[in-house]
PDB file of C-alpha atoms in Angstrom:
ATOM      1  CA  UNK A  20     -14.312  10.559 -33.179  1.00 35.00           C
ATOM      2  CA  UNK A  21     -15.671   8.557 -30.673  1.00 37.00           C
ATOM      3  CA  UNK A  22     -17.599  10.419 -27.159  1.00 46.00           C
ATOM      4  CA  UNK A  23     -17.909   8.819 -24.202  1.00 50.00           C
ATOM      5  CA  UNK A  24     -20.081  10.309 -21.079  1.00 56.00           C
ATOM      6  CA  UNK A  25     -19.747   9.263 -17.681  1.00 63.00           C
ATOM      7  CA  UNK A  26     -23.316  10.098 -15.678  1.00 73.00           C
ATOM      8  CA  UNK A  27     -22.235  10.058 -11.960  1.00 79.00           C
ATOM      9  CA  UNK A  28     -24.513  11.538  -8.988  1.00 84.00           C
ATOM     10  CA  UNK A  29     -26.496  11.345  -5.639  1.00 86.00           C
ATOM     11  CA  UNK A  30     -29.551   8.989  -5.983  1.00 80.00           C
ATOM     12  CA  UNK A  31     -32.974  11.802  -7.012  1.00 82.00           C
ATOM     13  CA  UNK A  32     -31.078  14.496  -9.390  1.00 90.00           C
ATOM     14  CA  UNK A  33     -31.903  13.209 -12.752  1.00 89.00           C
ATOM     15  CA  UNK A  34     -29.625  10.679 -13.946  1.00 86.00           C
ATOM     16  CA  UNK A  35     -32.134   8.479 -15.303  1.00 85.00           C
ATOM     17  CA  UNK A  36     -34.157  11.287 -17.099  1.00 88.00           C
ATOM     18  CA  UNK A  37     -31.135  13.031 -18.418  1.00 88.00           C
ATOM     19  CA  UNK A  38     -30.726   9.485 -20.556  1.00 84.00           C
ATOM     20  CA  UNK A  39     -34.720   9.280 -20.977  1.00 87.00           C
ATOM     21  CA  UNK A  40     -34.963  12.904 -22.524  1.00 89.00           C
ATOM     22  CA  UNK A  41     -31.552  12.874 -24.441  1.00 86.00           C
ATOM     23  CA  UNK A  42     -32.573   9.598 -25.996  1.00 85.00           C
ATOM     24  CA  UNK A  43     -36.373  10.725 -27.170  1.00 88.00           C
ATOM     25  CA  UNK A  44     -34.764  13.925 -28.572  1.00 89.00           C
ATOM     26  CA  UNK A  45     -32.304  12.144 -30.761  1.00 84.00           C
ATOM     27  CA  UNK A  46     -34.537   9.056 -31.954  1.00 86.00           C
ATOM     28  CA  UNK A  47     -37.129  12.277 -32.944  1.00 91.00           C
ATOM     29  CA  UNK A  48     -33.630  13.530 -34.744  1.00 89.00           C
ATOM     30  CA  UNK A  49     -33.587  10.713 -36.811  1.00 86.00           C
ATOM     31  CA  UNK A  50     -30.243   9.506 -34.893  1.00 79.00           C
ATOM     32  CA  UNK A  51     -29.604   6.042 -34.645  1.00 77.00           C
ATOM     33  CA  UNK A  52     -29.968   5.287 -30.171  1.00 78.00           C
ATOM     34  CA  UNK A  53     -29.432   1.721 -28.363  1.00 77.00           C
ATOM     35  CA  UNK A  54     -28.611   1.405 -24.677  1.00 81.00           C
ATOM     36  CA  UNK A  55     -30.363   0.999 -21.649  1.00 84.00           C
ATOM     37  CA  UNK A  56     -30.652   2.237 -17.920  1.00 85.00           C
ATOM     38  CA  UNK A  57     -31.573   1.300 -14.767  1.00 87.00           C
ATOM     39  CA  UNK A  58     -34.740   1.749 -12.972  1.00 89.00           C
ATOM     40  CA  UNK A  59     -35.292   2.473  -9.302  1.00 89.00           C
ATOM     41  CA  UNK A  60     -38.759   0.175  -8.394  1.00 94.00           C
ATOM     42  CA  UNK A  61     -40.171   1.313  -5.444  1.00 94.00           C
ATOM     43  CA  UNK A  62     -43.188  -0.371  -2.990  1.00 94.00           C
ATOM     44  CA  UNK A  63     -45.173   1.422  -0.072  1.00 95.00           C
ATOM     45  CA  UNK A  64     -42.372   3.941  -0.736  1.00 93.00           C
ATOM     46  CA  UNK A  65     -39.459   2.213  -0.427  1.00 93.00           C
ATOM     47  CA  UNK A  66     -36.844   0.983  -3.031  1.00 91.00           C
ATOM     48  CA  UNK A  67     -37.647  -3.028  -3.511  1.00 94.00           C
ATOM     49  CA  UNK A  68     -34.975  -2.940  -6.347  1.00 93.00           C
ATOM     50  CA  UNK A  69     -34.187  -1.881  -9.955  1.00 93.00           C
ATOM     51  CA  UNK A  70     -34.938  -2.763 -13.301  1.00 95.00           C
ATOM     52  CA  UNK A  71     -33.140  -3.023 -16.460  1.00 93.00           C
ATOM     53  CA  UNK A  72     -34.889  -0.959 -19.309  1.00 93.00           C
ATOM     54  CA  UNK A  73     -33.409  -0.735 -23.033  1.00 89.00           C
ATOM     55  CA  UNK A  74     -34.196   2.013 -25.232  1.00 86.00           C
ATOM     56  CA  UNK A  75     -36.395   0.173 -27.244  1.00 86.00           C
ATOM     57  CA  UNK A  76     -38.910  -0.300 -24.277  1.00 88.00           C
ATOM     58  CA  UNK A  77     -37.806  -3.342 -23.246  1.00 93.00           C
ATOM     59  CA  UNK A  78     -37.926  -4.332 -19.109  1.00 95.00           C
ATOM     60  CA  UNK A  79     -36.904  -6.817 -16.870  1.00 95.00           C
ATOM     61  CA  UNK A  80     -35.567  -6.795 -13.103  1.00 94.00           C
ATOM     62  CA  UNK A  81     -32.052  -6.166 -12.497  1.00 92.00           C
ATOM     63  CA  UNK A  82     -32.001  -6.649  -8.988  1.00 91.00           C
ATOM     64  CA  UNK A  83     -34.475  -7.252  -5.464  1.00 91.00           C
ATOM     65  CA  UNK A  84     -33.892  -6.673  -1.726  1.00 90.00           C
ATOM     66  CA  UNK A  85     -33.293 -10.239  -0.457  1.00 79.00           C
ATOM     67  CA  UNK A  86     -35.509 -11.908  -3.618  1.00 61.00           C
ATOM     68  CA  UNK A  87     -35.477 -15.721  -4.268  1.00 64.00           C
ATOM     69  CA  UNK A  88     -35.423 -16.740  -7.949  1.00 58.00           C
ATOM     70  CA  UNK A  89     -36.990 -19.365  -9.648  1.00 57.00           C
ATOM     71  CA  UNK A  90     -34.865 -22.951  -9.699  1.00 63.00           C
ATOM     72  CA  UNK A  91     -32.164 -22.760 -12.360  1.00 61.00           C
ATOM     73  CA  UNK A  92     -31.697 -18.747 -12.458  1.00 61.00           C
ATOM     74  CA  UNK A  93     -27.991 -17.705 -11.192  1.00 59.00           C
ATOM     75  CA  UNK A  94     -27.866 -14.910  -8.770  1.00 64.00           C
ATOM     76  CA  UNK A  95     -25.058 -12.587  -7.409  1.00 81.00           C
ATOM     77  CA  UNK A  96     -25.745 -10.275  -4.482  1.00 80.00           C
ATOM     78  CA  UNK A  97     -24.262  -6.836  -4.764  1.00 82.00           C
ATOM     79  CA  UNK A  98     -25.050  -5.544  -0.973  1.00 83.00           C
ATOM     80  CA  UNK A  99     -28.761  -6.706  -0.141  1.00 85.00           C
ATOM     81  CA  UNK A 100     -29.305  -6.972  -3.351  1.00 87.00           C
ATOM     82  CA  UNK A 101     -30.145 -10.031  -5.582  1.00 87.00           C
ATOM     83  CA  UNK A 102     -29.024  -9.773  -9.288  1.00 87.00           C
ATOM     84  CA  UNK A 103     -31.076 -11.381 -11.717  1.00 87.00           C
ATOM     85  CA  UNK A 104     -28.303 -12.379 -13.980  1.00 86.00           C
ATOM     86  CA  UNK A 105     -30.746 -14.106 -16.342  1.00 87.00           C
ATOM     87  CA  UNK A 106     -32.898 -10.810 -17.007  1.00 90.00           C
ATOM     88  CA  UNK A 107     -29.484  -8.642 -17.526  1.00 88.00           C
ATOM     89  CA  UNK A 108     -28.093 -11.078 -20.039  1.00 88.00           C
ATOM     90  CA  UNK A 109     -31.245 -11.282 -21.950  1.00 91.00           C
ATOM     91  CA  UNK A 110     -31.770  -7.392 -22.213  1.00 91.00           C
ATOM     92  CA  UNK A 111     -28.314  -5.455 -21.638  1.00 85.00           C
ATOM     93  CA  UNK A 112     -26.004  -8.065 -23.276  1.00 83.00           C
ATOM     94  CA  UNK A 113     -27.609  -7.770 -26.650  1.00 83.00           C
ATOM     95  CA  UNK A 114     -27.041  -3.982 -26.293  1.00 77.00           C
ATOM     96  CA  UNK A 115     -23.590  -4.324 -25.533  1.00 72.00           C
ATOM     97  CA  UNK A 116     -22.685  -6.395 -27.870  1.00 72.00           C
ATOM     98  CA  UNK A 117     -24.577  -4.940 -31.066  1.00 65.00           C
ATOM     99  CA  UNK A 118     -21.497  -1.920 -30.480  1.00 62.00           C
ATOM    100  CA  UNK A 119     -19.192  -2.061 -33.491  1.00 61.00           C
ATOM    101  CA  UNK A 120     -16.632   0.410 -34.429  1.00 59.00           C
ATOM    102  CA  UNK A 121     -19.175   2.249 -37.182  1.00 60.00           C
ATOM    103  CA  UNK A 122     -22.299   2.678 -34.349  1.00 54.00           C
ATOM    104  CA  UNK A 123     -20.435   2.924 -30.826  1.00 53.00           C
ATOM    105  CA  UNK A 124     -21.317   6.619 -31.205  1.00 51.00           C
ATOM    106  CA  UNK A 125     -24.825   6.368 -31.060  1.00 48.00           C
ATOM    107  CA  UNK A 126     -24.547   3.922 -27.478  1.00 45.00           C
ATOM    108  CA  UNK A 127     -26.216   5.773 -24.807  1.00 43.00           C
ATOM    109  CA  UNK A 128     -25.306   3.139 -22.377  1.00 42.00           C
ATOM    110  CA  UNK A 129     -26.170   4.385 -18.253  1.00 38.00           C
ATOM    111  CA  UNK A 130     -23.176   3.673 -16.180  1.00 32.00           C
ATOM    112  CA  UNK A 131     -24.672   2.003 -13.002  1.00 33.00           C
ATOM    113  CA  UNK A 132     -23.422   2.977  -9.474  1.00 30.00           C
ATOM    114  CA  UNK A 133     -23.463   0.275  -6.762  1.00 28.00           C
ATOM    115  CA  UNK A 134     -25.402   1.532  -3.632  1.00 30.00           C
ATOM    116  CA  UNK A 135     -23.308   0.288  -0.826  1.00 29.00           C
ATOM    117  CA  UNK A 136     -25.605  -0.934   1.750  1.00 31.00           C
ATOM    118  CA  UNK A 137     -24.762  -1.856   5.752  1.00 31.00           C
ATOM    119  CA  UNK A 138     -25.323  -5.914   4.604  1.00 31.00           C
ATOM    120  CA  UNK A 139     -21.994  -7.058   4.433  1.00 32.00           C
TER     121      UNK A 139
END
């Protein structure tokens, strides 16, 4: 029977550790994890952006305030944020699509919630 967990909440009350912890206690388990979650990423105090971080250790940026990628990236803005489309395909896709019908148990996948932001 397959579980599915939605992880909503205010920015600060755990989200991210909640997925940290459960995953460490499971892989100790000898379960089977894959997923990934986002990262706040933080400068002189004050959120810059997130990363994208896979279970397996894996990190690359997810999004910047107002960043300017490299020629031939592609880039969405959610807000004042810029996605890094490039870094999300390359670490979250393969995560998303390694779920078949035998291991979509054992996804601990974060579900991200948009900041909405006064940029329009």
């Amino acid at each position: 029977m397959a579980r599915h967990v939605f992880l909503t909440g205010p920015p600060g009350v755990g989200k991210t550790t909640l997925i940290q912890k459960a995953s460490e206690v499971l892989k100790s388990s000898g379960v089977p994890v894959d997923g990934f979650y986002t990262e706040e990423v933080r400068q002189g105090g004050r959120r810059i952006g997130f990363d994208v971080v896979t279970l397996s250790g894996a990190r690359g940026p997810l999004s910047r305030i107002g960043s300017e990628l490299p020629p031939g990236k592609r880039e969405c803005c959610v807000g004042q944020y810029v996605v890094d489309l490039t870094s999300f395909e390359r670490l979250a896709l393969p995560v998303l699509r390694n779920v078949t019908k035998e291991n979509r148990n054992h996804l601990l996948p974060e579900i991200v919630t948009c900041v909405q932001s006064g940029r329009k």
